[in-house]
């Protein structure tokens, strides 16, 4: 598969994963269900991709630890934002700022080529997503500052995670094995948070959603990090991942919780067109 197909697969899986996480918040504290998701997905990815090796270079070990912390912080921030702002589309749209971070970092650290046309496509996916969710017509809950701050924190954290994943791939470390290890480490951090807060780790409710979300997380993360390793710029897979905002909106149309408007229709076309041209 090419990096663009990996990114598209990740976007579809991440869309369903976000819906699963939103539902799990009704049954479990964030740290508890994230511990299950990350340890479960990390284990499954590891079973498939990790192979015995003679040693782990110190530099790679350090990158894995930083990536694990960034993953832990990023997902905690996303869930905190979703808990305050129930419209996942708003959270995802504001989170598009990570595209700017990723693009600049790729030019600075990894010597990516400056491609003005593709930069326009990246910006187009972000603008289309913003048009679809309609940030100007927010309800009272959506105007609360904390969810925006949590979302910005997640963007910074995920950019750091992308950088570590790309750096590991450039050292020759199997990026999917790295994904497994960093998810397991981040999962243990969630376990530690749960124990520290006195939260029970026993899975008492909504088992089907928990298992399904673990499976989706496995597919999404394995595909996305494979895309990061192969893409010429970190912002390109992240831009295609913006398609999940469109998929969330289409799902809302299907179930009747939203309606199609001309400006949103244009946003859908803009995002899809820019994602296709970028790929």
GROMACS .gro file of C-alpha atoms in nm:
model
  279
    1UNK     CA    1   0.000   0.000   0.000
    2UNK     CA    2   0.110   0.360  -0.064
    3UNK     CA    3   0.125   0.619   0.214
    4UNK     CA    4  -0.200   0.775   0.088
    5UNK     CA    5  -0.393   0.448   0.107
    6UNK     CA    6  -0.258   0.389   0.456
    7UNK     CA    7  -0.372   0.741   0.551
    8UNK     CA    8  -0.720   0.683   0.406
    9UNK     CA    9  -0.754   0.355   0.596
   10UNK     CA   10  -0.650   0.534   0.914
   11UNK     CA   11  -0.904   0.814   0.858
   12UNK     CA   12  -1.191   0.563   0.831
   13UNK     CA   13  -1.078   0.366   1.136
   14UNK     CA   14  -1.015   0.680   1.342
   15UNK     CA   15  -1.364   0.810   1.262
   16UNK     CA   16  -1.524   0.503   1.415
   17UNK     CA   17  -1.270   0.504   1.699
   18UNK     CA   18  -1.366   0.859   1.801
   19UNK     CA   19  -1.733   0.763   1.809
   20UNK     CA   20  -1.642   0.463   2.024
   21UNK     CA   21  -1.441   0.678   2.265
   22UNK     CA   22  -1.726   0.925   2.296
   23UNK     CA   23  -1.961   0.643   2.392
   24UNK     CA   24  -1.713   0.486   2.634
   25UNK     CA   25  -1.694   0.814   2.826
   26UNK     CA   26  -2.046   0.741   2.949
   27UNK     CA   27  -1.928   0.420   3.116
   28UNK     CA   28  -1.563   0.472   3.216
   29UNK     CA   29  -1.319   0.747   3.320
   30UNK     CA   30  -1.090   0.852   3.035
   31UNK     CA   31  -0.776   0.694   3.185
   32UNK     CA   32  -0.950   0.359   3.233
   33UNK     CA   33  -1.085   0.301   2.883
   34UNK     CA   34  -0.772   0.450   2.724
   35UNK     CA   35  -0.562   0.200   2.921
   36UNK     CA   36  -0.764  -0.081   2.764
   37UNK     CA   37  -0.756   0.071   2.415
   38UNK     CA   38  -0.383   0.141   2.403
   39UNK     CA   39  -0.265  -0.176   2.576
   40UNK     CA   40  -0.507  -0.386   2.371
   41UNK     CA   41  -0.417  -0.227   2.037
   42UNK     CA   42  -0.046  -0.215   2.123
   43UNK     CA   43  -0.049  -0.584   2.205
   44UNK     CA   44  -0.228  -0.681   1.884
   45UNK     CA   45   0.006  -0.473   1.668
   46UNK     CA   46   0.305  -0.618   1.853
   47UNK     CA   47   0.192  -0.978   1.796
   48UNK     CA   48   0.186  -0.915   1.422
   49UNK     CA   49   0.492  -0.695   1.374
   50UNK     CA   50   0.744  -0.724   1.660
   51UNK     CA   51   1.031  -0.963   1.597
   52UNK     CA   52   1.324  -1.051   1.829
   53UNK     CA   53   1.619  -0.814   1.805
   54UNK     CA   54   1.963  -0.819   1.959
   55UNK     CA   55   1.949  -0.475   2.117
   56UNK     CA   56   1.761  -0.148   2.126
   57UNK     CA   57   1.983   0.157   2.066
   58UNK     CA   58   1.965   0.417   2.341
   59UNK     CA   59   1.854   0.685   2.094
   60UNK     CA   60   1.562   0.471   1.975
   61UNK     CA   61   1.464   0.392   2.333
   62UNK     CA   62   1.456   0.762   2.417
   63UNK     CA   63   1.246   0.841   2.110
   64UNK     CA   64   1.002   0.565   2.204
   65UNK     CA   65   0.962   0.705   2.556
   66UNK     CA   66   0.903   1.058   2.426
   67UNK     CA   67   0.655   0.926   2.168
   68UNK     CA   68   0.470   0.730   2.436
   69UNK     CA   69   0.437   1.039   2.654
   70UNK     CA   70   0.320   1.245   2.357
   71UNK     CA   71   0.063   0.977   2.269
   72UNK     CA   72  -0.061   0.963   2.627
   73UNK     CA   73  -0.090   1.340   2.656
   74UNK     CA   74  -0.242   1.385   2.311
   75UNK     CA   75  -0.521   1.130   2.358
   76UNK     CA   76  -0.591   1.249   2.712
   77UNK     CA   77  -0.628   1.604   2.577
   78UNK     CA   78  -0.858   1.490   2.294
   79UNK     CA   79  -1.084   1.302   2.535
   80UNK     CA   80  -1.088   1.597   2.775
   81UNK     CA   81  -1.195   1.823   2.486
   82UNK     CA   82  -1.466   1.579   2.374
   83UNK     CA   83  -1.599   1.559   2.729
   84UNK     CA   84  -1.651   1.937   2.732
   85UNK     CA   85  -1.746   1.978   2.367
   86UNK     CA   86  -1.983   1.696   2.255
   87UNK     CA   87  -1.954   1.793   1.887
   88UNK     CA   88  -1.652   1.589   1.778
   89UNK     CA   89  -1.641   1.783   1.452
   90UNK     CA   90  -1.553   2.104   1.636
   91UNK     CA   91  -1.269   1.932   1.819
   92UNK     CA   92  -1.136   1.776   1.499
   93UNK     CA   93  -1.155   2.103   1.306
   94UNK     CA   94  -0.962   2.304   1.566
   95UNK     CA   95  -0.718   2.014   1.586
   96UNK     CA   96  -0.635   2.076   1.220
   97UNK     CA   97  -0.378   2.328   1.341
   98UNK     CA   98  -0.149   2.026   1.372
   99UNK     CA   99  -0.119   2.035   0.992
  100UNK     CA  100   0.069   2.364   1.017
  101UNK     CA  101   0.295   2.231   1.291
  102UNK     CA  102   0.366   1.911   1.100
  103UNK     CA  103   0.439   2.090   0.773
  104UNK     CA  104   0.685   2.334   0.927
  105UNK     CA  105   0.859   2.064   1.132
  106UNK     CA  106   0.900   1.846   0.822
  107UNK     CA  107   1.075   2.129   0.639
  108UNK     CA  108   1.290   2.211   0.940
  109UNK     CA  109   1.392   1.870   1.074
  110UNK     CA  110   1.353   1.625   0.787
  111UNK     CA  111   1.449   1.831   0.483
  112UNK     CA  112   1.111   1.791   0.316
  113UNK     CA  113   1.068   1.975  -0.012
  114UNK     CA  114   0.871   2.299  -0.005
  115UNK     CA  115   0.587   2.229  -0.246
  116UNK     CA  116   0.355   2.533  -0.270
  117UNK     CA  117   0.082   2.347  -0.458
  118UNK     CA  118   0.065   2.068  -0.202
  119UNK     CA  119   0.069   2.324   0.077
  120UNK     CA  120  -0.247   2.469  -0.079
  121UNK     CA  121  -0.405   2.122  -0.076
  122UNK     CA  122  -0.313   2.078   0.291
  123UNK     CA  123  -0.470   2.414   0.374
  124UNK     CA  124  -0.773   2.322   0.164
  125UNK     CA  125  -0.848   2.008   0.366
  126UNK     CA  126  -0.837   2.215   0.686
  127UNK     CA  127  -1.056   2.493   0.545
  128UNK     CA  128  -1.308   2.243   0.409
  129UNK     CA  129  -1.333   2.078   0.749
  130UNK     CA  130  -1.393   2.415   0.918
  131UNK     CA  131  -1.669   2.496   0.668
  132UNK     CA  132  -1.838   2.163   0.738
  133UNK     CA  133  -1.849   2.194   1.116
  134UNK     CA  134  -1.944   2.563   1.102
  135UNK     CA  135  -1.742   2.696   1.392
  136UNK     CA  136  -1.915   3.033   1.368
  137UNK     CA  137  -2.247   2.884   1.466
  138UNK     CA  138  -2.151   2.723   1.791
  139UNK     CA  139  -2.380   2.655   2.082
  140UNK     CA  140  -2.308   2.783   2.432
  141UNK     CA  141  -2.113   2.471   2.533
  142UNK     CA  142  -1.885   2.499   2.231
  143UNK     CA  143  -1.777   2.852   2.331
  144UNK     CA  144  -1.610   2.737   2.647
  145UNK     CA  145  -1.238   2.808   2.623
  146UNK     CA  146  -1.111   2.489   2.797
  147UNK     CA  147  -1.200   2.251   2.513
  148UNK     CA  148  -1.008   2.470   2.266
  149UNK     CA  149  -0.701   2.471   2.493
  150UNK     CA  150  -0.720   2.094   2.534
  151UNK     CA  151  -0.745   2.056   2.156
  152UNK     CA  152  -0.443   2.280   2.096
  153UNK     CA  153  -0.246   2.078   2.353
  154UNK     CA  154  -0.340   1.761   2.167
  155UNK     CA  155  -0.217   1.913   1.840
  156UNK     CA  156   0.123   1.995   1.988
  157UNK     CA  157   0.146   1.649   2.146
  158UNK     CA  158   0.054   1.469   1.825
  159UNK     CA  159   0.306   1.672   1.626
  160UNK     CA  160   0.576   1.561   1.870
  161UNK     CA  161   0.452   1.203   1.830
  162UNK     CA  162   0.471   1.231   1.449
  163UNK     CA  163   0.827   1.362   1.470
  164UNK     CA  164   0.940   1.074   1.692
  165UNK     CA  165   0.774   0.816   1.465
  166UNK     CA  166   0.939   0.961   1.154
  167UNK     CA  167   1.277   0.979   1.329
  168UNK     CA  168   1.249   0.614   1.433
  169UNK     CA  169   1.162   0.511   1.078
  170UNK     CA  170   1.467   0.698   0.948
  171UNK     CA  171   1.693   0.502   1.185
  172UNK     CA  172   1.562   0.178   1.033
  173UNK     CA  173   1.335   0.088   1.325
  174UNK     CA  174   1.016  -0.085   1.208
  175UNK     CA  175   0.754   0.186   1.254
  176UNK     CA  176   0.475  -0.063   1.330
  177UNK     CA  177   0.684  -0.228   1.600
  178UNK     CA  178   0.754   0.121   1.734
  179UNK     CA  179   0.379   0.191   1.729
  180UNK     CA  180   0.318  -0.119   1.940
  181UNK     CA  181   0.584  -0.031   2.196
  182UNK     CA  182   0.485   0.334   2.235
  183UNK     CA  183   0.117   0.239   2.270
  184UNK     CA  184   0.201  -0.018   2.538
  185UNK     CA  185   0.408   0.240   2.725
  186UNK     CA  186   0.134   0.500   2.695
  187UNK     CA  187  -0.119   0.239   2.806
  188UNK     CA  188   0.083   0.177   3.121
  189UNK     CA  189   0.079   0.553   3.184
  190UNK     CA  190  -0.301   0.542   3.168
  191UNK     CA  191  -0.299   0.254   3.414
  192UNK     CA  192  -0.080   0.460   3.645
  193UNK     CA  193  -0.318   0.757   3.615
  194UNK     CA  194  -0.616   0.536   3.696
  195UNK     CA  195  -0.450   0.385   4.002
  196UNK     CA  196  -0.334   0.728   4.120
  197UNK     CA  197  -0.691   0.862   4.093
  198UNK     CA  198  -0.837   0.559   4.269
  199UNK     CA  199  -1.033   0.446   3.962
  200UNK     CA  200  -1.131   0.084   3.917
  201UNK     CA  201  -0.977  -0.084   3.612
  202UNK     CA  202  -1.243  -0.354   3.604
  203UNK     CA  203  -1.436  -0.354   3.271
  204UNK     CA  204  -1.791  -0.348   3.406
  205UNK     CA  205  -2.000  -0.209   3.118
  206UNK     CA  206  -2.026  -0.170   2.741
  207UNK     CA  207  -1.789  -0.456   2.665
  208UNK     CA  208  -1.882  -0.473   2.295
  209UNK     CA  209  -1.796  -0.107   2.237
  210UNK     CA  210  -1.470  -0.152   2.426
  211UNK     CA  211  -1.364  -0.451   2.214
  212UNK     CA  212  -1.473  -0.286   1.887
  213UNK     CA  213  -1.285   0.034   1.969
  214UNK     CA  214  -0.969  -0.164   2.049
  215UNK     CA  215  -0.995  -0.329   1.706
  216UNK     CA  216  -1.047   0.007   1.534
  217UNK     CA  217  -0.755   0.158   1.724
  218UNK     CA  218  -0.535  -0.131   1.613
  219UNK     CA  219  -0.618  -0.077   1.245
  220UNK     CA  220  -0.607   0.302   1.262
  221UNK     CA  221  -0.275   0.334   1.441
  222UNK     CA  222  -0.096   0.066   1.240
  223UNK     CA  223  -0.211   0.229   0.916
  224UNK     CA  224  -0.145   0.588   1.019
  225UNK     CA  225   0.208   0.533   1.146
  226UNK     CA  226   0.289   0.331   0.836
  227UNK     CA  227   0.174   0.633   0.635
  228UNK     CA  228   0.388   0.871   0.841
  229UNK     CA  229   0.697   0.659   0.779
  230UNK     CA  230   0.647   0.658   0.401
  231UNK     CA  231   0.508   1.005   0.333
  232UNK     CA  232   0.742   1.282   0.206
  233UNK     CA  233   0.593   1.529   0.458
  234UNK     CA  234   0.429   1.463   0.796
  235UNK     CA  235   0.146   1.702   0.712
  236UNK     CA  236   0.028   1.497   0.413
  237UNK     CA  237  -0.106   1.193   0.603
  238UNK     CA  238  -0.247   1.427   0.869
  239UNK     CA  239  -0.431   1.621   0.598
  240UNK     CA  240  -0.589   1.308   0.452
  241UNK     CA  241  -0.680   1.208   0.806
  242UNK     CA  242  -0.899   1.523   0.808
  243UNK     CA  243  -1.145   1.322   0.598
  244UNK     CA  244  -1.273   1.178   0.926
  245UNK     CA  245  -1.442   1.513   0.995
  246UNK     CA  246  -1.635   1.473   0.670
  247UNK     CA  247  -1.719   1.112   0.754
  248UNK     CA  248  -1.851   1.219   1.095
  249UNK     CA  249  -2.069   1.481   0.928
  250UNK     CA  250  -2.200   1.232   0.670
  251UNK     CA  251  -2.284   0.993   0.955
  252UNK     CA  252  -2.480   1.274   1.124
  253UNK     CA  253  -2.671   1.332   0.798
  254UNK     CA  254  -2.758   0.963   0.772
  255UNK     CA  255  -2.896   0.941   1.127
  256UNK     CA  256  -3.075   1.273   1.091
  257UNK     CA  257  -2.891   1.474   1.357
  258UNK     CA  258  -2.769   1.734   1.106
  259UNK     CA  259  -2.885   1.872   0.773
  260UNK     CA  260  -2.708   1.950   0.449
  261UNK     CA  261  -2.637   2.319   0.382
  262UNK     CA  262  -2.474   2.475   0.073
  263UNK     CA  263  -2.163   2.594   0.258
  264UNK     CA  264  -2.120   2.253   0.422
  265UNK     CA  265  -2.164   2.083   0.088
  266UNK     CA  266  -1.888   2.304  -0.052
  267UNK     CA  267  -1.672   2.213   0.248
  268UNK     CA  268  -1.719   1.843   0.174
  269UNK     CA  269  -1.623   1.887  -0.191
  270UNK     CA  270  -1.322   2.104  -0.101
  271UNK     CA  271  -1.187   1.857   0.155
  272UNK     CA  272  -1.234   1.554  -0.067
  273UNK     CA  273  -1.087   1.727  -0.372
  274UNK     CA  274  -0.779   1.852  -0.184
  275UNK     CA  275  -0.725   1.511  -0.021
  276UNK     CA  276  -0.743   1.336  -0.361
  277UNK     CA  277  -0.505   1.586  -0.523
  278UNK     CA  278  -0.267   1.562  -0.228
  279UNK     CA  279  -0.255   1.184  -0.256
   0.00000   0.00000   0.00000
